[in-house]
Tab-separated table of C-alpha atoms and ligand atoms in Angstrom:
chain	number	residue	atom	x	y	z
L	1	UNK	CA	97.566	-28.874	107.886
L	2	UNK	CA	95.512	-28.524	111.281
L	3	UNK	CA	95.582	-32.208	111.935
L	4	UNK	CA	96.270	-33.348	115.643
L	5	UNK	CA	99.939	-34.074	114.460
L	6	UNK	CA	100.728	-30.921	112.742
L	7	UNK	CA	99.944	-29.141	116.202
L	8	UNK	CA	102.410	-31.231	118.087
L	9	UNK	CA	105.025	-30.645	115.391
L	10	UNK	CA	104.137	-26.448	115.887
L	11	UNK	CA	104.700	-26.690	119.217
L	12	UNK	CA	107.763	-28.457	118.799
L	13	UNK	CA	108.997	-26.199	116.201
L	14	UNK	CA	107.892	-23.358	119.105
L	15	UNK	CA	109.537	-24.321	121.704
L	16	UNK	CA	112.784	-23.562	120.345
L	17	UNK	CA	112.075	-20.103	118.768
L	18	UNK	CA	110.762	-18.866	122.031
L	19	UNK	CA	112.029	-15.488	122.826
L	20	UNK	CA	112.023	-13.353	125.981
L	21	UNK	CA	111.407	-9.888	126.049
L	22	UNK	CA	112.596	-7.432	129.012
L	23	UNK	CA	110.939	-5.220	130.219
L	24	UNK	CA	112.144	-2.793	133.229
L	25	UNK	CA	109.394	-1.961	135.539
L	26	UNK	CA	109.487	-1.120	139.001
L	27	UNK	CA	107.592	-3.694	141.458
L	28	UNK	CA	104.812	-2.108	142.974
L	29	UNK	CA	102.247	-2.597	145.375
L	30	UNK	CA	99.463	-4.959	144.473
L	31	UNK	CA	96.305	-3.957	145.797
L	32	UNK	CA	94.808	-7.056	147.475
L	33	UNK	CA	91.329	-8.439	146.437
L	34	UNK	CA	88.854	-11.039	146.790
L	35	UNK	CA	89.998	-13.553	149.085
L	36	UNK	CA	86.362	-13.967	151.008
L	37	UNK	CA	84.785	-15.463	148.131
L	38	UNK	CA	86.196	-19.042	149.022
L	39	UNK	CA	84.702	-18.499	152.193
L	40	UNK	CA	81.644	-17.173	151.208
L	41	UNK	CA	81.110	-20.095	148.531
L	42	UNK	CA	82.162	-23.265	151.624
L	43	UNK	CA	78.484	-22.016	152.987
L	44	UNK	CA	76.981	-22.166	149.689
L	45	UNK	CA	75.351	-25.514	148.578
L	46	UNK	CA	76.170	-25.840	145.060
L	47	UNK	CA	74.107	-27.698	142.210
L	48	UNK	CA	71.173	-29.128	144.116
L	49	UNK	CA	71.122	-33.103	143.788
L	50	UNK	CA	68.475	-34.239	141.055
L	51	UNK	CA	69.246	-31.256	138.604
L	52	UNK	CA	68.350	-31.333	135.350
L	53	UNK	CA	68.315	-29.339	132.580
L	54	UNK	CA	66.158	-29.101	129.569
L	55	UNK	CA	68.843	-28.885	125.972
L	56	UNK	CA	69.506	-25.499	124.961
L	57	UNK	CA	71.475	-25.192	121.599
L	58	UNK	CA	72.137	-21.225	122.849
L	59	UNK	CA	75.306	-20.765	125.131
L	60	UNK	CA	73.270	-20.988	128.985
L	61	UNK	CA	72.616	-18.561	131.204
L	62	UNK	CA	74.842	-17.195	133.806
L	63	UNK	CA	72.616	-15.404	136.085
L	64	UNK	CA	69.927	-17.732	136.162
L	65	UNK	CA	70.670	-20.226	139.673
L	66	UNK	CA	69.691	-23.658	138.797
L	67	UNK	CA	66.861	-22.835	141.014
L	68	UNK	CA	65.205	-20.427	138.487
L	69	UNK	CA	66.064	-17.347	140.309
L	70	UNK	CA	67.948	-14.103	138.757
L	71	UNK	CA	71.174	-13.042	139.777
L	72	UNK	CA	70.740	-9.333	140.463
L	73	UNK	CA	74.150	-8.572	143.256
L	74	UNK	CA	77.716	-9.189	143.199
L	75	UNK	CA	77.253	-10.790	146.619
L	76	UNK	CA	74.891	-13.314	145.262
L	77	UNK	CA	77.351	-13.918	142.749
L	78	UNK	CA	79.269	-16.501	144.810
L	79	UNK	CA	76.517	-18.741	145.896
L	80	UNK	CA	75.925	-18.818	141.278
L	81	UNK	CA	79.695	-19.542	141.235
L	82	UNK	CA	79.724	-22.469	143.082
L	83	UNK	CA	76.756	-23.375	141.437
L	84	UNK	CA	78.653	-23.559	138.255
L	85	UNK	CA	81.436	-24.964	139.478
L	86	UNK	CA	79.847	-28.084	140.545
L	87	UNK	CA	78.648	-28.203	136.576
L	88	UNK	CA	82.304	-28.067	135.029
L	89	UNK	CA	83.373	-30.682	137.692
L	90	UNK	CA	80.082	-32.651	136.978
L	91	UNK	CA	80.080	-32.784	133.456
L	92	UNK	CA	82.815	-32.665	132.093
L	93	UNK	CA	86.196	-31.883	134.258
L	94	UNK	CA	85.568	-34.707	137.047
L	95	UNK	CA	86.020	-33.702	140.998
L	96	UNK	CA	88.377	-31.388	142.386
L	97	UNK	CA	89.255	-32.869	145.297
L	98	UNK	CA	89.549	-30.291	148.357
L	99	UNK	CA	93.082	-29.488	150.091
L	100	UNK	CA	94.678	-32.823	151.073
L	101	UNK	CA	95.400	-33.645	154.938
L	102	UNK	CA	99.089	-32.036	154.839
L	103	UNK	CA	100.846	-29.961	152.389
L	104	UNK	CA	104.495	-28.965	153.188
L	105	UNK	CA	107.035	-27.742	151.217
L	106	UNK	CA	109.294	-24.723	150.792
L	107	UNK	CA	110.204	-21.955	148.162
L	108	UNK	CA	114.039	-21.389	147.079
L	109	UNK	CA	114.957	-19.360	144.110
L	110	UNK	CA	115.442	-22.158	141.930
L	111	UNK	CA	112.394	-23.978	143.039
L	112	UNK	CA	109.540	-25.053	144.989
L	113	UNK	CA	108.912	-28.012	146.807
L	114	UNK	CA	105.996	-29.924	147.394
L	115	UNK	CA	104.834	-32.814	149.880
L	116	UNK	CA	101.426	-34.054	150.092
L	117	UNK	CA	100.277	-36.829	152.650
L	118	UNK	CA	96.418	-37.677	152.450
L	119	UNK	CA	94.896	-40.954	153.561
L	120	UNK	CA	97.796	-42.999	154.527
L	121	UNK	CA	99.459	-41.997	150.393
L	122	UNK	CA	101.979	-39.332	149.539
L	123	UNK	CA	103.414	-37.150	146.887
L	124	UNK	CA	106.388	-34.887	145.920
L	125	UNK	CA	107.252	-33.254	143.449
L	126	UNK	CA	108.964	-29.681	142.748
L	127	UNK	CA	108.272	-26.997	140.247
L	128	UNK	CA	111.368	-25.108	139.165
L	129	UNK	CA	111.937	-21.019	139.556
L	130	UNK	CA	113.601	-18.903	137.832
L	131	UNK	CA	113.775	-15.507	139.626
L	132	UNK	CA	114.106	-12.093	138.203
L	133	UNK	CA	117.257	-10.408	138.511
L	134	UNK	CA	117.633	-7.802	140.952
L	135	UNK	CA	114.833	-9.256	142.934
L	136	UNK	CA	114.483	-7.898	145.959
L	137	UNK	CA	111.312	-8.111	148.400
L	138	UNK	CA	108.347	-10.790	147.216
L	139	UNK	CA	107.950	-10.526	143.713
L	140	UNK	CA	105.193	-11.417	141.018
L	141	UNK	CA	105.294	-14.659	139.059
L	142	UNK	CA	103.825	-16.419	136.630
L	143	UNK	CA	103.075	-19.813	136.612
L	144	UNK	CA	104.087	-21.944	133.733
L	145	UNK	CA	101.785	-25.036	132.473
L	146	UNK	CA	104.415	-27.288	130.743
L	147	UNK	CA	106.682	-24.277	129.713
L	148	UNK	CA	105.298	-20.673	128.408
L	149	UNK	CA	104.961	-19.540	124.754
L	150	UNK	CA	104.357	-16.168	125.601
L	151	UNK	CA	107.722	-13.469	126.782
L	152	UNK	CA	107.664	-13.363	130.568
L	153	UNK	CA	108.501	-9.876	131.182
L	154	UNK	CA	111.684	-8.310	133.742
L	155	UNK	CA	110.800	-8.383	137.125
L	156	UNK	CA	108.084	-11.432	136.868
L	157	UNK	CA	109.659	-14.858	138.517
L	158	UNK	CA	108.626	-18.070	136.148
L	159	UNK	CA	107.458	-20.935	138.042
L	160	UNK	CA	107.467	-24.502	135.973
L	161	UNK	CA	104.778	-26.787	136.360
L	162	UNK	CA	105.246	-30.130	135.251
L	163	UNK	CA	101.620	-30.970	133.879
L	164	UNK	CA	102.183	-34.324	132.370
L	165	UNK	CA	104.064	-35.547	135.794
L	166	UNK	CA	100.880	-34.608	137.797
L	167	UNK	CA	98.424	-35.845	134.935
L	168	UNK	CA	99.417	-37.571	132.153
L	169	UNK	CA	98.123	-36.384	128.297
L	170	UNK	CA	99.592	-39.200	125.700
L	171	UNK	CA	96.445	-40.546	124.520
L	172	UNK	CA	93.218	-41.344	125.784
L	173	UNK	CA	94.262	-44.131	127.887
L	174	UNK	CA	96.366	-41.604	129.952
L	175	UNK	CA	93.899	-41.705	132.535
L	176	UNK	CA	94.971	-42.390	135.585
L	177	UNK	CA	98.302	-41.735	135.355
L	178	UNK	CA	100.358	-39.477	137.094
L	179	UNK	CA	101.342	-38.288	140.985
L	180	UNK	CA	97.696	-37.141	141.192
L	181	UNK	CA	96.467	-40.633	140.600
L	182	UNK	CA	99.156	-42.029	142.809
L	183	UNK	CA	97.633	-40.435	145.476
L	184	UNK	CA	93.660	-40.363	144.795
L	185	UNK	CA	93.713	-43.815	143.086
L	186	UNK	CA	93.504	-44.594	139.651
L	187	UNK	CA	89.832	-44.887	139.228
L	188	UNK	CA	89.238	-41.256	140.605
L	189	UNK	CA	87.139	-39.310	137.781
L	190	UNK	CA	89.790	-36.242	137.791
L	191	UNK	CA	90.267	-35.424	133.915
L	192	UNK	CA	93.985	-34.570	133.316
L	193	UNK	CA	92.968	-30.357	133.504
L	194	UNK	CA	91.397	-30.453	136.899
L	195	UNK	CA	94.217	-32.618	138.406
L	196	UNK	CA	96.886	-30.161	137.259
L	197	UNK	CA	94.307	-27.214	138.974
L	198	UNK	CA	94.601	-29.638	141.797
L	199	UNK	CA	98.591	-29.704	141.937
L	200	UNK	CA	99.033	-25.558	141.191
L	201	UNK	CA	96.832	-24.952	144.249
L	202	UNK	CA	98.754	-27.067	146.412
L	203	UNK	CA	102.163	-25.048	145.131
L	204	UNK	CA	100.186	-22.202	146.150
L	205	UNK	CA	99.857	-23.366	148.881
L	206	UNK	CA	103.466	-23.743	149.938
L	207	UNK	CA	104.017	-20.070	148.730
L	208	UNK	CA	100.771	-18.778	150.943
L	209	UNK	CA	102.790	-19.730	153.599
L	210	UNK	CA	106.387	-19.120	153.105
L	211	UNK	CA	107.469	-16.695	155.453
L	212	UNK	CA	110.690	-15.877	153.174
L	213	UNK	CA	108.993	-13.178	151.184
L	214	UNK	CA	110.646	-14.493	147.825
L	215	UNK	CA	107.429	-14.553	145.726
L	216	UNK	CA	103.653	-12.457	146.544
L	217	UNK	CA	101.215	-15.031	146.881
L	218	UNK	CA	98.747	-11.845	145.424
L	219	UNK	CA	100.370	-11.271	142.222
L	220	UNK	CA	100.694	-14.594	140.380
L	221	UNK	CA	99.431	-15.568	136.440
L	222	UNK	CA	98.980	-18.623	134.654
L	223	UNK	CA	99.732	-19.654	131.519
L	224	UNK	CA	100.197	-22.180	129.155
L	225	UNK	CA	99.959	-22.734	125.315
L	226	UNK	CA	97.325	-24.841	123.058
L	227	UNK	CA	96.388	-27.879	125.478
L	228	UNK	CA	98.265	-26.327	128.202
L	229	UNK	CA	96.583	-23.411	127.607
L	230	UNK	CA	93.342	-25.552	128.155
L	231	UNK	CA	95.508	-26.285	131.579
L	232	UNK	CA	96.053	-22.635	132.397
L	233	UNK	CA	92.145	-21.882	131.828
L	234	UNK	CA	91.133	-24.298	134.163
L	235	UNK	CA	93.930	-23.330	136.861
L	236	UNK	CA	92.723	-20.024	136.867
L	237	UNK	CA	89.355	-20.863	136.992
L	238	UNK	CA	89.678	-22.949	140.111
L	239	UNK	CA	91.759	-21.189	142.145
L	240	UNK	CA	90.691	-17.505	143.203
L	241	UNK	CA	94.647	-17.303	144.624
L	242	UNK	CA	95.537	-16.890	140.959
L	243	UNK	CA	95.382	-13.183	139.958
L	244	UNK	CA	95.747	-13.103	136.348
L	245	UNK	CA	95.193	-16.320	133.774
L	246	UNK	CA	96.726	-15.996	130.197
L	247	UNK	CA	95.399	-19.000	127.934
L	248	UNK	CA	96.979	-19.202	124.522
L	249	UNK	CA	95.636	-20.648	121.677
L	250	UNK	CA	93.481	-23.361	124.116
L	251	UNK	CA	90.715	-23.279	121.355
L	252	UNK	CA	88.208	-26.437	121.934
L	253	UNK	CA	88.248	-27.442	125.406
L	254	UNK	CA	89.574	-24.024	126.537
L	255	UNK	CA	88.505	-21.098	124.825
L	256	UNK	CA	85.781	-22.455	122.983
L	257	UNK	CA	82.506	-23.212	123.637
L	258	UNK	CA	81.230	-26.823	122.926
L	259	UNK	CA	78.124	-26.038	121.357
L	260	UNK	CA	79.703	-22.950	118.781
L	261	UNK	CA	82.417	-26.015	117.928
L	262	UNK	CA	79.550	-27.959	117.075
L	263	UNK	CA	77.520	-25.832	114.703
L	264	UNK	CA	80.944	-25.013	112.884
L	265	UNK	CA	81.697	-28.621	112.498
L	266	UNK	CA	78.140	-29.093	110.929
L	267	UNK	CA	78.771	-25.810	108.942
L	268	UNK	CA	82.158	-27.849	107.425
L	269	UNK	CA	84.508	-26.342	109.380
L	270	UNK	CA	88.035	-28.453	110.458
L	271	UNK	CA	86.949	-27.408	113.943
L	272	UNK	CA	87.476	-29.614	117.337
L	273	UNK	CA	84.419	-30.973	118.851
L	274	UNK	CA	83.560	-32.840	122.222
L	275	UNK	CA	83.191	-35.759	119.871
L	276	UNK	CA	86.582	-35.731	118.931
L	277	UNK	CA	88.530	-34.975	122.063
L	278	UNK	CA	87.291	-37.505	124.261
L	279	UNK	CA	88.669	-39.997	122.144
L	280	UNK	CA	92.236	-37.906	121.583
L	281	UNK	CA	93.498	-37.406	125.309
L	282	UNK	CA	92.820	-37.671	129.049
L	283	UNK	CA	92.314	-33.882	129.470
L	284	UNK	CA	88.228	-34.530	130.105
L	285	UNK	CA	86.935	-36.723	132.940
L	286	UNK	CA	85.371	-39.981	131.639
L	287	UNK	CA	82.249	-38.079	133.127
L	288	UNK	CA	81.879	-36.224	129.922
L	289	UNK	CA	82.058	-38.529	127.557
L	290	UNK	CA	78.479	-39.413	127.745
L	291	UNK	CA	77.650	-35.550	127.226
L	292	UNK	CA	80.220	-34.888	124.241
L	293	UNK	CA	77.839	-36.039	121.549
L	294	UNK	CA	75.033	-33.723	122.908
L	295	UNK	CA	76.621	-30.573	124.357
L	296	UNK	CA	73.415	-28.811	123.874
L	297	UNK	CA	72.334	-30.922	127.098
L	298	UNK	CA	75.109	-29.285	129.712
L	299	UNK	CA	73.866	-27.045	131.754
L	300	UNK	CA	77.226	-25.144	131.279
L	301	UNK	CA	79.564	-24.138	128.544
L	302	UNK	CA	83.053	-23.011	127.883
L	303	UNK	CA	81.843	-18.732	128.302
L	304	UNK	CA	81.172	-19.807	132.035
L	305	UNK	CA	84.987	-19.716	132.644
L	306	UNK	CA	84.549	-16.406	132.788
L	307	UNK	CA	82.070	-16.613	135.626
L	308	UNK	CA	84.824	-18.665	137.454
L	309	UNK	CA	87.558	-16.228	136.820
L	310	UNK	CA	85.052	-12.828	136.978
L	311	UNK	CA	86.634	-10.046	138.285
L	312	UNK	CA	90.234	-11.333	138.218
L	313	UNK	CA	92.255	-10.453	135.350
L	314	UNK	CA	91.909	-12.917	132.542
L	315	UNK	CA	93.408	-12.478	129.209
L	316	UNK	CA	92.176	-15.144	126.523
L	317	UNK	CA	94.651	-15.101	123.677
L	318	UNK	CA	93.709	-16.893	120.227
L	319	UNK	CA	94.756	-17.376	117.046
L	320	UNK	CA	92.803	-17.493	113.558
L	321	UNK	CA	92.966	-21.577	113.155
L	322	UNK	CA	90.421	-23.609	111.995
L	323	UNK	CA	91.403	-26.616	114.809
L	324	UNK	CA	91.181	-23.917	117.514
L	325	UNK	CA	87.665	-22.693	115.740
L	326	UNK	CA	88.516	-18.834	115.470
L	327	UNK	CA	84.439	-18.365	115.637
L	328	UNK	CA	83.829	-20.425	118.496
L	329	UNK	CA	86.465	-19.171	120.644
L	330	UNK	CA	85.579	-15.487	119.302
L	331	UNK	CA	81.465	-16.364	119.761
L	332	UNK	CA	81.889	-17.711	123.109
L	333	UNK	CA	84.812	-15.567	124.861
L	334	UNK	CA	82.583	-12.589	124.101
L	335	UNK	CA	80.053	-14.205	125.979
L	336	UNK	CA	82.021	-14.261	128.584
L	337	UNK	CA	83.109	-10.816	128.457
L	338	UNK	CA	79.095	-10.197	129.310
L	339	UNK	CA	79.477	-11.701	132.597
L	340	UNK	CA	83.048	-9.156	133.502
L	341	UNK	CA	80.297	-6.663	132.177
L	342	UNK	CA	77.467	-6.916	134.663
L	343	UNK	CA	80.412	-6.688	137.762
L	344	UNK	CA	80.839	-3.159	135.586
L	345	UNK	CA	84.348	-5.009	134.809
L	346	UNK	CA	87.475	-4.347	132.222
L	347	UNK	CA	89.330	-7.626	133.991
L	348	UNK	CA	88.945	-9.676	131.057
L	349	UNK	CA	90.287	-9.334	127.416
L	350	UNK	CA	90.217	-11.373	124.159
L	351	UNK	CA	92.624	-11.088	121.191
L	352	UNK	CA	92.539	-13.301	118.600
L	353	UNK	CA	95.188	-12.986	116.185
L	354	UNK	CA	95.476	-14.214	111.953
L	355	UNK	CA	98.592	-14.619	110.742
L	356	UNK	CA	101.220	-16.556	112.691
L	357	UNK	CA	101.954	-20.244	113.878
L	358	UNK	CA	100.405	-21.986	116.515
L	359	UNK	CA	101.500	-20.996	120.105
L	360	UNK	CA	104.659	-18.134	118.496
L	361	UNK	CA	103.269	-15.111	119.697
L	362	UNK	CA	102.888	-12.060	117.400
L	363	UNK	CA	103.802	-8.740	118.136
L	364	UNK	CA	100.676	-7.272	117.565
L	365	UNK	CA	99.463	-9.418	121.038
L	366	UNK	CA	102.113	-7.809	122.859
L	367	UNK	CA	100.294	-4.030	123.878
L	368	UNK	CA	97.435	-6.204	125.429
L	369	UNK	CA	99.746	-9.014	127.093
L	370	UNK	CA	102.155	-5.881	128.826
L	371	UNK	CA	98.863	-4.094	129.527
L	372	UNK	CA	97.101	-7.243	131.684
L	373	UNK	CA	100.891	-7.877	133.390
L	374	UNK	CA	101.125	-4.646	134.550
L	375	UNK	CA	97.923	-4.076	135.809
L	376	UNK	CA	97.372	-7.576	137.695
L	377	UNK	CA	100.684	-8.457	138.073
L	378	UNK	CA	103.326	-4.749	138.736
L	379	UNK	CA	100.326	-3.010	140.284
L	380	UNK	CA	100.291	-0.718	137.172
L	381	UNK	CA	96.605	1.082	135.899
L	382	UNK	CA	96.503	0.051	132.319
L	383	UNK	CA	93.632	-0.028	130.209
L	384	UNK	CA	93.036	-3.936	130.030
L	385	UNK	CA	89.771	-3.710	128.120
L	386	UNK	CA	90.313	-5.664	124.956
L	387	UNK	CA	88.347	-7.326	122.591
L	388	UNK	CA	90.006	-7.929	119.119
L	389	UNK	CA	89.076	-10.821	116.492
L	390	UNK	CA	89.244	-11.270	112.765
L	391	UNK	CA	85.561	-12.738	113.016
L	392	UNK	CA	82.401	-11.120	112.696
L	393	UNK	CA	80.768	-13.095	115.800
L	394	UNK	CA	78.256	-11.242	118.015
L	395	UNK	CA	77.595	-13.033	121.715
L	396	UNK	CA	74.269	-12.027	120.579
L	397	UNK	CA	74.428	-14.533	118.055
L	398	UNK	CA	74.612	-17.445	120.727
L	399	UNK	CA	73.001	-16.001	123.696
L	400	UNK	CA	69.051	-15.570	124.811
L	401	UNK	CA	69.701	-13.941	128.003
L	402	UNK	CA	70.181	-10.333	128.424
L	403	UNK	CA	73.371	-8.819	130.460
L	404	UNK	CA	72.116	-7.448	133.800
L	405	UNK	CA	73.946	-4.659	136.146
L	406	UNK	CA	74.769	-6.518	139.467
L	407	UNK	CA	74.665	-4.145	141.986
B	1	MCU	C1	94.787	-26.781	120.791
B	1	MCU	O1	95.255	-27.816	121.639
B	1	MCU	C2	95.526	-29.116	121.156
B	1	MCU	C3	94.349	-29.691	120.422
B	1	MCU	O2	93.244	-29.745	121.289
B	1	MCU	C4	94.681	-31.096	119.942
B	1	MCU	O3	93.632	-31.609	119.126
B	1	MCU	C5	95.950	-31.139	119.135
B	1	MCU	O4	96.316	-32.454	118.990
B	1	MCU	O5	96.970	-30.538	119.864
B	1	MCU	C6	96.766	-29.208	120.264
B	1	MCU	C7	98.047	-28.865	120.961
B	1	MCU	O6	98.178	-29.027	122.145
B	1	MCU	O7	99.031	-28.509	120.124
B	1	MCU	C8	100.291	-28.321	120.642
């Protein structure tokens, strides 16, 4: 029952059983963060050309610079970053292309409005908002990839992306379709995930710098559900503006790692591999498909989303489903709960979840989903560090590289 087509019928079926859940909480103060990092990382050169690297079946190494040198200090940390970057883009997500010549736009509180001019093309398009009632002041929001299956609480503003208008996901042959396209030419590399991290910066963008205080540029989320959730991973990953990133149920391609996929497929299991979902969907840039039948040959894997996100809030929700691989996501998520570990860290948490249909959130994910929206979102002090999974997976089990203590 885990075929491609039963997930698209779940997701159906969950789109009309969504429910909301309010919550009253006051809006607080956010305490700012991390903006210098983007900075930091334009001075930083990034995967040097002619890299190579030898195949590894084990999930790679964070901290090791494709130099050979250790990470020891948070402050190296961003030079590593952009290192790793320039491998997601490189292998397997296709270019992000930098801010465009001219965004404009504006923020009302039923939506936001985008134009883009860059070399002689343009775009528009708007994502709709639905504001909290009784908001009054900037308030936080979270940022929907193609609708959220997850209860956006009172006092959080919901902000629609339309994915599929910005990158299209029918089939395979979506590539190079969509407003991104229009503008960077059908032939550019972008996989369908990066180009929708392309079109949520550029609406945060517009609300950087509206001067009507409706929404705080410092308090936003991202989410999205099974291949949106593979969206929301990426969107978070790629843009430090984004405080908190909630994937649901993104399994292969989000979640999990390639190479854990793998070794469950050859164990038997019904498990999505690279193999497979180059030849499903657009989501991947036609980069990767020469890597997808040897992902022990990247230099990167799926735990090094943590690396991009480290030490924003993240809060990777799965569920116990053999398409999503339960072990992967588990194996590789706590991998990546290393790396919020050696920045001394309880930013990131991972709950997978037996027992319910794909993309209907349970109850028992709700402590940990109101825990990471107060903290990074209402400027609340909850305990965010969760790690909670029906599997018996160690990182250990897929790592060879010990955790160090950046200082
Ligand atoms: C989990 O996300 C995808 C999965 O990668 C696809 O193989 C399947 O077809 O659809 C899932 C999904 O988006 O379900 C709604």
């Amino acid at each position: 029952t885990n075929s491609p087509a039963s997930f698209i019928f779940q997701l159906v079926i969950m789109k009309y059983i969504l429910s909301s859940l309010l919550l009253v909480a006051p809006v607080l103060a956010f305490p700012t963060s991390s903006d210098s990092l983007l900075e930091r990382q334009a001075t930083c050169p990034g995967l040097p050309s002619g890299f190579s690297f030898a195949s590894d079946g084990k999930l790679p190494d964070p901290f090791t610079t494709a130099a050979g040198s250790k990470v020891t200090t948070k402050a190296d940390w961003a030079c590593r970053k952009k290192e790793i970057s320039d491998m997601f883009q490189k292998y397997e997500l296709g270019t992000l292309p930098g801010k465009p010549e001219s965004v404009t736009g504006s923020v009302s509180t039923s939506s936001i409005s985008v134009s883009v001019k860059n070399a002689g093309k343009s775009i528009s398009f708007s994502a709709s908002v639905k504001m909290p009632s009784g908001a009054s002041g900037a308030v936080p929001a979270i940022i929907t990839i193609g609708g959220s299956s997850i209860p956006i609480p009172a006092g959080v503003a919901t902000i629609n992306f339309n994915n599929d208008q910005m990158a299209a996901q029918q089939n395979k042959g979506s590539h190079g379709t969509g407003m991104f396209f229009d503008l960077y030419g059908k032939d550019h590399n972008a996989g369908a995930l990066i180009a929708w991290a392309w079109g949520v910066s550029r609406i945060l963008d517009i609300i950087e710098a509206d001067t009507t205080n409706k929404i705080d540029i410092k308090r936003i989320g991202v989410t999205g559900c099974s291949r949106n959730g593979k969206g929301a991973f990426i969107v978070g990953a790629f843009d430090d503006r984004i405080a908190l990133t909630i994937p649901q149920e993104s399994g292969s391609g989000g979640a999990a790692c390639w190479r854990i996929s793998d070794s469950e497929h050859n164990a038997g299991k019904n498990i999505q591999t690279a193999g497979e979902i180059i030849g499903e969907n657009a989501w991947f840039s036609p980069l990767f498909d020469q890597w997808a039948t040897k992902t022990s040959s990247l230099p990167h894997d799926h735990h090094m989303l943590a690396a991009m996100t480290v030490p924003r809030g993240l809060l990777v929700i799965e569920n116990n489903i053999d398409w999503l691989g339960p072990v992967s996501t588990t194996g590789c998520m706590r991998a990546g709960l290393e790396i919020y570990k050696a920045f001394g860290s309880d930013a990131m948490g991972f709950s997978e979840t037996p027992g319910h249909n794909h993309c209907q959130f349970p109850s028992s994910q709700q402590p940990e989903l109101t825990a990471f929206i107060n903290k990074f979102l209402k400027g609340g002090n909850d305990a965010t560090s969760v790690d909670k999974s029906d599997q018996n997976v160690k990182a250990s089990n897929y790592i060879s590289w010990t955790t160090p203590t950046l200082t």
